[in-house]
Coordinates of C-alpha atoms and ligand atoms in Angstrom, one line a residue:
Chain A
M1413 CA -0.2 -0.1 23.4
R1414 CA -2.5 0.5 20.5
L1415 CA -5.8 -0.9 22.4
L1416 CA -4.5 0.9 25.4
G1417 CA -4.8 4.3 23.7
L1418 CA -8.5 3.3 22.3
G1419 CA -9.2 2.3 26.2
I1420 CA -8.1 5.7 27.3
F1421 CA -9.6 7.6 24.5
A1422 CA -13.0 5.5 25.2
A1423 CA -12.9 6.2 29.1
V1424 CA -12.5 10.0 28.1
I1425 CA -15.4 10.2 25.9
A1426 CA -17.5 8.1 28.4
I1427 CA -16.6 10.1 31.7
L1428 CA -17.1 14.0 29.3
P1429 CA -21.1 13.8 29.1
L1430 CA -21.1 13.0 32.6
L1431 CA -19.5 15.9 33.9
F1432 CA -20.9 18.3 31.4
P1433 CA -24.3 16.4 30.2
E1434 CA -25.6 20.1 28.6
N1435 CA -22.8 21.4 27.3
Y1436 CA -22.9 22.4 23.8
Y1437 CA -19.1 21.5 23.3
V1438 CA -19.6 18.4 24.5
T1439 CA -22.9 16.4 23.4
V1440 CA -23.3 18.9 20.3
V1441 CA -20.1 19.4 18.7
G1442 CA -18.7 16.1 20.0
V1443 CA -21.2 14.3 18.0
T1444 CA -20.1 16.1 14.6
M1445 CA -16.5 15.3 15.6
F1446 CA -17.2 11.8 15.9
F1447 CA -18.5 11.9 12.5
N1448 CA -15.7 13.8 11.1
V1449 CA -12.9 11.3 12.9
I1450 CA -14.9 8.2 11.1
L1451 CA -14.4 10.0 7.6
A1452 CA -10.9 10.7 8.5
V1453 CA -10.2 7.3 9.7
G1454 CA -11.6 5.7 6.9
L1455 CA -9.9 8.2 4.3
N1456 CA -6.6 7.4 6.0
L1457 CA -6.5 3.6 5.7
F1458 CA -6.8 4.6 1.7
M1459 CA -4.6 7.8 1.8
G1460 CA -2.3 7.3 4.8
Y1461 CA -1.7 3.7 4.4
A1462 CA -2.4 2.6 0.9
G1463 CA -0.7 6.2 -0.3
Q1464 CA -3.2 6.9 -2.7
I1465 CA -5.1 10.0 -2.6
S1466 CA -9.2 11.0 -2.9
L1467 CA -10.5 14.4 -3.4
G1468 CA -13.6 13.4 -3.9
H1469 CA -14.6 11.3 -0.9
A1470 CA -17.4 13.8 0.3
A1471 CA -19.4 12.1 -2.7
F1472 CA -19.9 9.0 -0.7
F1473 CA -20.6 10.7 2.3
G1474 CA -23.3 12.8 0.1
L1475 CA -24.4 9.5 -1.6
G1476 CA -25.1 7.7 1.8
A1477 CA -26.4 10.7 3.0
Y1478 CA -29.4 11.5 0.3
S1479 CA -30.0 7.7 0.1
S1480 CA -31.2 7.9 3.5
A1481 CA -32.8 11.4 3.2
I1482 CA -34.7 10.5 -0.3
L1483 CA -35.7 7.0 0.6
T1484 CA -37.1 7.9 3.9
T1485 CA -39.0 10.8 3.0
K1486 CA -40.0 10.2 -0.4
F1487 CA -40.4 6.0 -0.3
G1488 CA -41.4 5.6 3.4
F1489 CA -38.3 3.3 4.1
N1490 CA -37.6 1.9 7.4
P1491 CA -34.4 4.1 8.0
W1492 CA -32.0 1.1 8.5
L1493 CA -33.1 -0.5 5.2
A1494 CA -32.9 2.9 3.5
M1495 CA -29.3 3.2 5.4
G1496 CA -28.5 -0.6 4.0
A1497 CA -29.5 0.5 0.6
G1498 CA -27.0 3.8 0.7
V1499 CA -24.5 1.5 1.5
A1500 CA -24.8 -1.1 -1.0
L1501 CA -25.3 2.0 -3.7
V1502 CA -22.0 2.9 -2.4
W1503 CA -20.4 -0.1 -2.5
I1504 CA -21.6 -0.6 -6.0
V1505 CA -20.9 2.9 -7.5
S1506 CA -17.3 2.8 -5.7
Y1507 CA -16.1 -0.3 -6.8
L1508 CA -17.2 0.5 -10.7
V1509 CA -15.5 4.1 -9.8
A1510 CA -12.4 2.3 -8.7
K1511 CA -11.5 0.0 -11.0
P1512 CA -10.5 2.6 -13.8
I1513 CA -9.6 5.4 -11.4
L1514 CA -7.0 3.4 -9.7
R1515 CA -5.1 2.7 -12.7
L1516 CA -3.8 6.6 -12.2
K1517 CA -1.5 7.6 -9.9
G1518 CA -0.8 11.0 -8.4
H1519 CA -2.0 14.0 -10.4
Y1520 CA -4.2 11.9 -12.1
L1521 CA -5.7 10.1 -9.3
A1522 CA -6.1 13.4 -7.8
M1523 CA -8.1 15.1 -10.7
A1524 CA -10.3 11.8 -11.5
T1525 CA -11.4 11.7 -7.8
L1526 CA -11.7 15.4 -8.0
G1527 CA -13.8 15.0 -11.2
F1528 CA -15.9 12.3 -9.6
G1529 CA -16.6 14.6 -6.4
I1530 CA -18.1 17.5 -8.6
I1531 CA -20.2 15.2 -10.9
I1532 CA -22.2 13.9 -7.9
H1533 CA -22.1 17.1 -6.3
I1534 CA -23.6 18.4 -9.8
F1535 CA -26.2 15.5 -9.6
L1536 CA -27.6 16.3 -6.3
V1537 CA -27.9 20.1 -7.2
Q1538 CA -29.6 19.7 -10.7
Y1539 CA -31.6 16.5 -10.1
D1540 CA -33.9 18.3 -8.1
T1541 CA -37.2 16.5 -8.3
L1542 CA -35.4 13.9 -6.0
T1543 CA -32.7 15.4 -4.3
G1544 CA -34.9 19.1 -3.3
G1545 CA -32.1 20.8 -5.5
P1546 CA -29.7 23.5 -3.9
D1547 CA -32.5 23.7 -1.0
G1548 CA -32.1 19.9 0.1
L1549 CA -34.1 17.9 1.9
S1550 CA -35.7 18.2 5.5
S1551 CA -38.2 16.7 7.7
I1552 CA -36.0 13.4 7.7
P1553 CA -37.4 10.9 9.9
E1554 CA -35.4 10.2 13.6
L1555 CA -33.6 6.4 13.9
S1556 CA -34.6 4.2 16.8
I1557 CA -32.8 1.3 17.7
F1558 CA -35.6 -1.2 18.9
G1559 CA -37.5 1.0 19.7
W1560 CA -35.3 3.1 21.6
P1561 CA -35.7 6.3 19.3
I1562 CA -32.3 8.5 19.1
N1563 CA -33.8 11.8 19.6
S1564 CA -31.6 13.5 22.0
D1565 CA -28.3 15.2 21.8
L1566 CA -27.0 12.5 24.6
R1567 CA -28.1 9.9 22.8
W1568 CA -26.6 11.1 19.7
Y1569 CA -23.8 11.4 21.4
A1570 CA -23.5 7.6 22.6
V1571 CA -24.6 6.3 19.2
S1572 CA -21.9 8.2 17.4
A1573 CA -19.2 7.7 20.0
T1574 CA -19.7 3.8 19.7
V1575 CA -19.8 3.6 15.8
M1576 CA -16.7 6.2 16.0
L1577 CA -14.6 3.5 18.6
L1578 CA -15.5 0.4 16.7
S1579 CA -14.3 2.3 13.2
I1580 CA -11.1 3.3 15.0
L1581 CA -11.1 -0.4 16.6
F1582 CA -11.9 -1.8 12.8
S1583 CA -9.0 0.5 11.4
L1584 CA -6.4 -0.6 13.8
N1585 CA -7.1 -4.3 12.9
I1586 CA -7.0 -3.9 9.1
V1587 CA -3.3 -2.2 9.7
A1588 CA -2.1 -4.9 12.0
S1589 CA -3.3 -7.7 9.7
R1590 CA -1.4 -8.9 6.6
H1591 CA -4.1 -6.7 4.7
G1592 CA -2.7 -3.8 6.3
R1593 CA 1.0 -4.6 5.6
A1594 CA 0.1 -5.2 2.0
L1595 CA -1.4 -1.7 1.8
Q1596 CA 1.9 -0.4 3.5
A1597 CA 3.7 -2.6 0.4
V1598 CA 1.6 -1.4 -2.0
H1599 CA 2.5 2.6 -0.7
G1600 CA 6.1 1.7 -0.7
S1601 CA 6.5 0.2 -4.2
E1602 CA 3.9 -1.5 -6.3
V1603 CA 6.7 -3.1 -8.2
A1604 CA 7.8 -5.1 -5.1
A1605 CA 4.6 -5.5 -4.1
E1606 CA 3.4 -7.2 -6.9
T1607 CA 6.8 -9.5 -6.9
M1608 CA 5.6 -10.6 -2.9
G1609 CA 2.3 -11.9 -5.1
I1610 CA 0.4 -9.0 -3.9
D1611 CA -2.5 -7.9 -6.5
T1612 CA -1.8 -4.3 -6.0
S1613 CA -5.0 -3.3 -8.0
R1614 CA -7.1 -5.5 -6.3
V1615 CA -5.6 -4.1 -2.9
K1616 CA -6.2 -0.7 -3.7
V1617 CA -9.9 -1.1 -4.7
H1618 CA -10.7 -3.0 -1.7
I1619 CA -9.4 -0.8 0.5
F1620 CA -11.0 2.5 -1.5
V1621 CA -14.5 0.5 -1.2
I1622 CA -14.1 0.0 2.5
S1623 CA -13.4 3.7 2.9
A1624 CA -16.3 5.0 0.5
V1625 CA -18.5 2.7 2.7
M1626 CA -17.5 4.1 6.0
A1627 CA -18.2 7.5 4.5
A1628 CA -21.5 6.3 3.1
V1629 CA -22.2 5.0 6.7
T1630 CA -21.5 8.1 8.4
G1631 CA -23.6 10.3 5.6
S1632 CA -26.5 8.5 6.8
L1633 CA -26.2 8.8 10.4
F1634 CA -25.8 12.3 10.0
V1635 CA -28.5 13.1 8.0
H1636 CA -30.6 11.2 10.9
E1637 CA -28.9 13.4 13.2
Q1638 CA -29.3 16.5 11.6
A1639 CA -32.9 15.5 10.5
F1640 CA -31.6 17.9 6.8
I1641 CA -29.2 17.5 4.2
S1642 CA -28.0 19.9 1.3
P1643 CA -25.8 19.8 -1.3
D1644 CA -23.1 21.9 0.4
S1645 CA -22.7 19.0 3.0
C1646 CA -21.1 17.2 0.4
S1647 CA -19.0 19.6 -1.4
F1648 CA -15.9 19.7 -2.7
F1649 CA -14.5 21.7 -0.1
F1650 CA -15.6 19.0 2.5
S1651 CA -13.4 16.4 0.5
I1652 CA -10.9 19.0 0.7
E1653 CA -11.3 19.1 4.9
L1654 CA -11.3 15.6 5.0
V1655 CA -8.1 15.7 3.3
T1656 CA -6.7 18.4 5.8
M1657 CA -8.0 16.2 8.4
V1658 CA -5.7 13.1 7.6
V1659 CA -2.6 15.3 6.9
L1660 CA -2.8 17.5 9.8
G1661 CA -3.0 14.3 12.0
G1662 CA -0.2 12.6 10.1
M1663 CA -0.9 10.3 7.4
A1664 CA -0.1 6.2 7.9
S1665 CA -1.5 6.8 11.6
T1666 CA -5.1 6.0 12.6
F1667 CA -5.2 8.2 16.2
G1668 CA -3.4 10.7 13.8
A1669 CA -6.7 11.0 11.9
V1670 CA -8.3 11.2 15.1
F1671 CA -6.3 13.9 15.9
G1672 CA -6.6 15.8 13.0
A1673 CA -10.5 15.4 12.6
A1674 CA -10.5 16.9 16.4
I1675 CA -8.7 19.7 15.8
L1676 CA -10.6 20.9 12.3
T1677 CA -13.9 20.5 13.9
Y1678 CA -13.2 22.3 17.2
L1679 CA -11.0 25.2 15.9
P1680 CA -14.0 26.6 13.6
E1681 CA -15.8 26.5 16.9
F1682 CA -13.5 28.6 18.9
L1683 CA -12.1 30.7 16.4
V1684 CA -14.5 32.9 14.8
V1685 CA -12.4 34.4 11.9
F1686 CA -12.4 30.6 10.7
Q1687 CA -16.1 31.1 9.8
D1688 CA -15.1 34.0 7.2
F1689 CA -11.6 32.5 6.0
K1690 CA -12.2 28.8 6.1
V1691 CA -10.5 27.9 3.1
L1692 CA -7.9 30.5 3.3
I1693 CA -7.2 28.6 7.1
F1694 CA -7.4 25.2 5.6
G1695 CA -5.0 25.4 2.7
G1696 CA -2.8 27.4 5.0
I1697 CA -2.7 24.5 7.1
L1698 CA -2.3 22.1 4.5
M1699 CA 0.8 24.2 3.2
F1700 CA 2.7 24.7 6.7
I1701 CA 2.0 21.0 7.6
M1702 CA 3.6 19.7 3.6
I1703 CA 6.5 21.9 4.3
F1704 CA 7.3 21.8 8.0
L1705 CA 5.5 18.6 9.5
P1706 CA 5.4 16.0 6.2
E1707 CA 4.5 13.3 8.8
G1708 CA 1.7 15.3 10.3
L1709 CA 1.5 17.0 14.0
F1710 CA 0.2 13.6 15.8
V1711 CA 3.2 11.6 14.5
G1712 CA 5.9 14.8 15.0
L1713 CA 4.6 14.9 18.3
C1714 CA 4.7 11.0 19.0
R1715 CA 8.2 11.7 18.3
L1716 CA 9.0 14.2 20.2
F1717 CA 8.2 12.1 23.2
T1718 CA 9.2 8.6 22.3
H1719 CA 13.1 8.2 22.2
F1720 CA 13.2 4.7 21.5
K1721 CA 13.4 3.8 17.7
Q1722 CA 11.2 0.8 18.4
E1723 CA 8.2 3.1 19.9
Q1724 CA 8.9 5.6 17.1
K1725 CA 7.4 2.8 15.0
E1726 CA 4.3 2.9 17.2
C1727 CA 3.8 6.1 15.9
L1728 CA 3.1 4.9 12.3
T1729 CA 1.1 1.7 13.3
S1730 CA -1.2 3.0 15.9
Chain B
M803 CA 12.3 -25.8 -15.6
L804 CA 11.8 -22.6 -17.1
T805 CA 11.8 -22.2 -20.9
I806 CA 11.5 -19.0 -22.8
K807 CA 11.3 -19.0 -26.4
N808 CA 11.1 -16.3 -28.9
L809 CA 10.5 -13.2 -26.5
H810 CA 9.7 -9.9 -27.9
T811 CA 9.0 -7.3 -25.2
R812 CA 9.0 -3.6 -25.8
Y813 CA 8.3 -0.5 -23.8
G814 CA 5.6 1.4 -26.1
P815 CA 6.7 1.5 -29.8
I816 CA 10.4 0.9 -28.2
P817 CA 11.2 -3.0 -28.7
V818 CA 13.6 -3.9 -26.0
L819 CA 14.0 -7.7 -26.2
K820 CA 14.4 -8.8 -29.8
N821 CA 13.7 -12.9 -30.2
V822 CA 15.4 -14.1 -26.7
S823 CA 15.1 -17.7 -26.2
L824 CA 16.7 -19.3 -22.8
H825 CA 16.3 -22.2 -20.9
V826 CA 17.3 -22.7 -17.0
K827 CA 17.1 -26.7 -16.2
Q828 CA 16.1 -27.4 -12.6
G829 CA 19.0 -27.1 -9.9
E830 CA 21.2 -25.1 -12.3
I831 CA 22.1 -21.4 -11.8
V832 CA 22.0 -19.7 -14.7
A833 CA 23.8 -16.4 -15.2
L834 CA 22.4 -13.4 -17.8
I835 CA 25.5 -11.2 -18.1
G836 CA 24.9 -8.0 -20.4
T837 CA 26.1 -4.3 -20.1
N838 CA 24.0 -1.7 -18.9
G839 CA 20.9 -1.0 -20.8
A840 CA 21.0 -4.4 -22.6
G841 CA 17.5 -5.5 -21.3
K842 CA 18.3 -7.9 -18.2
T843 CA 16.1 -6.2 -16.1
T844 CA 13.3 -6.1 -18.8
L845 CA 13.9 -10.0 -19.5
L846 CA 13.5 -10.3 -15.6
T847 CA 10.0 -8.1 -15.2
T848 CA 8.6 -10.0 -18.2
I849 CA 9.3 -13.4 -16.7
S850 CA 7.6 -12.5 -13.4
G851 CA 4.7 -10.9 -15.3
L852 CA 5.0 -7.5 -14.7
L853 CA 5.4 -6.7 -18.4
K854 CA 3.5 -8.4 -20.8
P855 CA 5.5 -9.8 -24.0
V856 CA 4.4 -8.8 -27.6
K857 CA 5.3 -12.2 -28.7
G858 CA 7.1 -15.7 -27.9
S859 CA 6.3 -18.2 -24.8
I860 CA 7.4 -18.6 -21.3
Q861 CA 6.9 -21.7 -19.8
F862 CA 7.8 -22.7 -16.2
D863 CA 7.4 -25.7 -14.4
G864 CA 5.4 -27.3 -17.1
V865 CA 3.0 -24.4 -17.3
T866 CA 2.5 -21.5 -19.9
I867 CA 3.1 -18.4 -17.6
T868 CA 3.0 -15.6 -20.7
K869 CA -0.4 -14.3 -20.0
K870 CA -0.4 -14.9 -15.9
S871 CA -0.5 -11.9 -13.7
P872 CA 2.7 -11.4 -11.5
S873 CA 0.9 -12.9 -8.5
E874 CA -0.4 -16.3 -10.1
I875 CA 3.3 -16.5 -11.3
V876 CA 4.6 -15.9 -7.6
A877 CA 2.0 -18.8 -6.6
L878 CA 3.5 -21.1 -9.0
G879 CA 6.5 -20.7 -7.4
L880 CA 8.4 -18.4 -9.4
S881 CA 9.9 -15.3 -7.4
Q882 CA 12.0 -12.4 -8.4
V883 CA 14.5 -10.1 -6.3
P884 CA 13.9 -6.7 -7.8
E885 CA 16.6 -4.6 -9.3
G886 CA 17.7 -2.3 -6.1
R887 CA 16.3 -4.0 -3.6
Q888 CA 13.1 -2.4 -3.0
I889 CA 12.9 -3.5 0.5
F890 CA 9.6 -1.8 2.1
T891 CA 11.3 1.1 4.2
P892 CA 9.2 1.9 7.3
L893 CA 8.0 -1.6 8.0
T894 CA 10.3 -3.7 10.3
V895 CA 12.7 -6.5 9.0
E896 CA 10.1 -9.4 10.5
E897 CA 7.3 -7.5 8.8
N898 CA 8.9 -7.4 5.5
L899 CA 9.8 -11.2 5.6
E900 CA 6.2 -11.7 6.5
L901 CA 5.0 -9.8 3.5
G902 CA 7.1 -12.1 1.2
A903 CA 5.0 -15.1 2.8
Y904 CA 2.1 -13.0 1.7
Q905 CA 0.2 -15.9 -0.4
R906 CA 0.9 -18.6 2.0
T907 CA -0.3 -16.9 5.3
S908 CA -3.9 -16.6 3.3
R909 CA -3.6 -20.4 2.9
N910 CA -3.2 -20.8 6.6
D911 CA 0.3 -21.9 6.2
G912 CA 1.4 -20.7 9.9
K913 CA 3.5 -23.2 11.0
A914 CA 5.4 -23.7 7.6
V915 CA 6.0 -20.1 7.6
S916 CA 7.4 -19.6 10.9
K917 CA 9.8 -22.5 10.0
D918 CA 10.9 -20.7 6.8
L919 CA 11.4 -17.7 9.1
E920 CA 13.8 -19.3 11.0
A921 CA 15.4 -20.5 7.9
V922 CA 16.1 -17.3 6.8
Y923 CA 17.5 -16.2 10.2
S924 CA 20.1 -18.8 10.2
L925 CA 21.0 -18.1 6.8
F926 CA 21.7 -14.2 7.8
P927 CA 21.8 -14.1 11.6
R928 CA 22.2 -10.4 11.0
L929 CA 18.5 -10.0 10.1
K930 CA 17.7 -12.0 13.1
E931 CA 19.6 -9.7 15.2
R932 CA 17.5 -6.7 13.4
R933 CA 14.1 -8.5 13.3
K934 CA 12.3 -5.7 14.9
Q935 CA 14.3 -2.9 13.4
V936 CA 12.8 -0.7 11.0
A937 CA 14.0 -2.1 7.5
G938 CA 15.1 1.9 6.1
T939 CA 17.8 1.9 8.8
L940 CA 19.6 -1.4 7.6
S941 CA 23.0 -1.0 5.4
G942 CA 22.9 -1.8 1.9
G943 CA 24.3 -5.2 2.1
E944 CA 21.6 -6.2 4.9
Q945 CA 19.2 -4.7 2.6
Q946 CA 20.0 -6.9 -0.3
M947 CA 19.7 -9.9 1.8
L948 CA 16.7 -9.0 3.4
A949 CA 15.3 -8.9 0.0
I950 CA 16.4 -12.2 -0.7
G951 CA 15.4 -13.5 2.7
R952 CA 11.9 -12.1 1.6
A953 CA 11.7 -13.4 -1.6
F954 CA 12.9 -17.4 -0.2
M955 CA 9.5 -16.4 2.3
A956 CA 7.5 -17.0 -0.7
K957 CA 8.8 -20.6 -0.9
P958 CA 9.8 -20.9 -4.5
K959 CA 11.2 -23.3 -6.6
M960 CA 13.2 -20.6 -8.4
L961 CA 14.6 -17.5 -7.9
L962 CA 15.2 -14.6 -10.2
L963 CA 17.9 -12.2 -9.0
D964 CA 18.3 -9.0 -10.3
E965 CA 22.0 -7.9 -9.6
P966 CA 22.2 -8.5 -6.1
S967 CA 25.7 -7.5 -6.3
L968 CA 25.1 -3.8 -7.0
G969 CA 26.6 -0.9 -5.1
L970 CA 27.9 -3.7 -2.1
A971 CA 31.6 -3.6 -1.1
P972 CA 33.9 -6.7 -2.4
K973 CA 33.8 -8.5 0.7
L974 CA 29.7 -8.2 0.8
V975 CA 29.7 -9.3 -2.8
D976 CA 31.4 -12.8 -1.8
S977 CA 29.1 -13.2 1.1
I978 CA 26.1 -12.9 -1.1
M979 CA 26.9 -14.9 -3.8
K980 CA 28.1 -17.5 -1.3
T981 CA 24.6 -17.3 0.0
I982 CA 23.1 -17.8 -3.3
V983 CA 25.1 -21.1 -4.2
S984 CA 24.0 -22.3 -0.5
L985 CA 20.5 -21.2 -1.8
N986 CA 20.8 -23.6 -4.5
Q987 CA 22.9 -26.5 -3.1
E988 CA 20.9 -26.7 0.5
Q989 CA 17.6 -25.7 -0.4
G990 CA 17.5 -26.9 -4.0
L991 CA 16.2 -23.7 -5.5
T992 CA 17.0 -23.0 -9.0
I993 CA 18.2 -20.0 -10.1
L994 CA 18.4 -17.2 -12.7
I995 CA 20.8 -14.2 -11.7
V996 CA 21.6 -11.3 -14.0
E997 CA 24.9 -9.6 -12.9
Q998 CA 26.6 -6.6 -14.3
N999 CA 29.8 -8.2 -12.4
A1000 CA 30.3 -10.8 -15.0
R1001 CA 33.1 -12.4 -13.4
K1002 CA 31.1 -13.1 -10.0
A1003 CA 28.2 -14.7 -12.2
L1004 CA 30.5 -16.7 -14.1
A1005 CA 32.0 -18.1 -11.1
I1006 CA 29.5 -19.3 -9.5
S1007 CA 26.8 -20.1 -12.1
H1008 CA 27.0 -23.6 -14.2
R1009 CA 25.6 -21.9 -17.7
A1010 CA 25.4 -18.1 -18.8
Y1011 CA 23.9 -16.3 -21.7
V1012 CA 25.1 -12.8 -23.1
L1013 CA 22.3 -10.3 -23.8
E1014 CA 23.3 -7.2 -25.9
T1015 CA 21.1 -5.0 -27.0
G1016 CA 17.9 -7.0 -26.3
K1017 CA 19.7 -10.1 -28.4
I1018 CA 21.5 -13.2 -26.6
V1019 CA 24.7 -13.0 -28.5
L1020 CA 26.5 -15.9 -26.6
Q1021 CA 25.6 -18.7 -24.7
G1022 CA 27.4 -21.9 -22.9
S1023 CA 29.2 -23.4 -19.9
S1024 CA 30.6 -20.7 -17.4
E1025 CA 33.7 -22.3 -17.2
E1026 CA 34.2 -22.0 -21.3
L1027 CA 33.1 -18.4 -21.4
I1028 CA 35.2 -17.1 -18.6
E1029 CA 37.8 -18.2 -20.8
D1030 CA 36.3 -17.0 -24.0
S1031 CA 38.3 -13.8 -25.6
E1032 CA 35.1 -12.1 -26.3
I1033 CA 33.8 -12.2 -23.1
K1034 CA 37.6 -11.4 -21.7
R1035 CA 37.8 -8.3 -23.9
A1036 CA 34.2 -6.7 -23.3
Y1037 CA 32.7 -7.8 -19.8
L1038 CA 36.3 -9.0 -17.7
G1039 CA 38.0 -6.3 -19.5
K1040 CA 39.6 -4.3 -16.8
D1041 CA 39.6 -6.8 -14.0
Y1042 CA 41.4 -9.1 -16.5
A1043 CA 44.1 -6.5 -17.0
T1044 CA 44.6 -6.4 -13.4
I1045 CA 45.3 -10.3 -13.3
T1046 CA 47.7 -10.2 -16.2
E1047 CA 49.9 -7.5 -14.6
R1048 CA 50.7 -9.7 -11.2
Ligands
ADP182 N1 10.0 1.8 -17.9 C1 10.7 2.2 -19.2 N2 10.2 2.6 -20.1 C2 10.9 2.8 -21.5 N3 12.0 2.4 -21.7 C3 12.5 1.3 -20.8 C4 12.3 1.1 -19.3 N4 12.9 0.8 -18.6 C5 13.8 0.2 -19.3 N5 13.7 1.0 -20.7 C6 14.7 0.8 -21.8 O1 15.3 -0.7 -22.0 C7 16.5 -0.7 -22.2 C8 16.8 -1.8 -21.3 O2 16.8 -1.6 -20.1 P1 17.2 -2.6 -18.9 O3 15.9 -3.6 -18.8 O4 16.7 -1.9 -17.3 O5 18.4 -2.9 -19.0 P2 19.8 -3.5 -18.0 O6 18.5 -4.1 -16.7 O7 20.4 -4.6 -18.5 O8 20.3 -2.6 -17.4 C9 16.8 0.5 -21.7 O9 17.2 1.4 -23.1 C10 16.4 1.3 -21.3 O10 16.8 2.5 -21.4
MG183 MG1 19.4 -3.8 -14.7

């Protein structure tokens, strides 16, 4: 059932560029959407399944992106090596941050992650000898796979789609495993989870680090695709955008996160008003969903179309 | 099997347990009774490691567990059925039970785990019928069965039960109590049961302790305690009156 969904999704993604190889919405916006999907799927593991909150997720995306940008342009690193270094950095930073931060709950956790995101953002703006300051960094070299340069929209489409499908598969597997159930147990009741012998703080730290590393990889790919990065790409607002994607699709549903990321990538492309009132509209969407569809759009629709209790559960595990 | 000596626990500055000592021998059912707010739940959560005592020691199966984490304590064979059941409502019955065996599945204990799953199902046929059902849709009694079954899945040597009869209809209370006795007699589990329903707890236990505002004020064999005039007055009062009227 879950893999069937993924199979259909993969088929659609494979066919679209064959039908519309030159279409801007397919091969250009599509890549942005795939990046957003990876970010949302990763954040959903932490938010939706483990029931935590992060308002600073863009910081990990930014650290991954800037690691690649700085190491390749200023230190002549091989792009893959730079990506590895970025992942290692985010691994360590997220682990160190997670230990103290994840003791907090609710509003306090929200504030702490928010603060972390802002600190990283300020660092990227202020430390301009390394980061290029508010102007950012450009002329970032292209990525190539065994001498096959990823230098066209179509090639980026293929690469980002592959990474995205792998991340969805990864998420589905985690959720169906005992680790996934442990996450949901932590979400349900930390006391009860502890009495099962689940080390709740370890479980939370693990999933936080996993979702941070997913963001770092995405940041690194993004920077090579755009050949440019500035602090605007990893600001507080981007963190909120990611949270909105997860909430819109429906927390604790991998395909919900995919759905939310897809909608919030394409909506601004089609609605011009979106550009001017982005912040306002995102805020409005968040409020609307929280009040009227607390389970999210995807899970809500899924429930509408499935009448059996058993299948309804699939809405939450897929 | 469990020995607690001079235990003191507090929430911040407020002392809750004051110099509590008790023991449970292997194979026993021991009841801990006391009114609301006496500190019964606090005692159980201190034993299972969720709360750290200020003073005193707890020994389980020859190991000092005073400073151990909850997951280490579960690994040693001491499992708690928390107050208010605390089952995981969005998960299915079977997933809840599998979570009970969380530590064992990491040790590749697969075969033994599925055997214990069958044991839980034969203990609670109702759960078997509802194995694929989301746990949030179970009735109160079924949720209590699930909570007990889930703790059993950790393959404990000893169970801590916190008010298993809370909020259940009298008929269900009897069936839960019967299950507890069979866990003790057939599965060989040592049990420490906390109850406000003193009459039921004394009826199934070998020995009992009475906790009042954080102190053990009485202890003895359950047979003796059920005849104790002080107990009758304080804990069996209402039921006692109805019996004498007959
Ligand atoms: N988390 C807590 N923080 C502060 N005080 C608490 C907390 N939990 C319980 N207490 C207090 O500790 C005392 C004992 O509570 P508890 O152990 O739950 O009693 P019982 O289970 O016997 O009804 C009560 O006075 C209660 O108000
Ligand atoms: Mg209590």
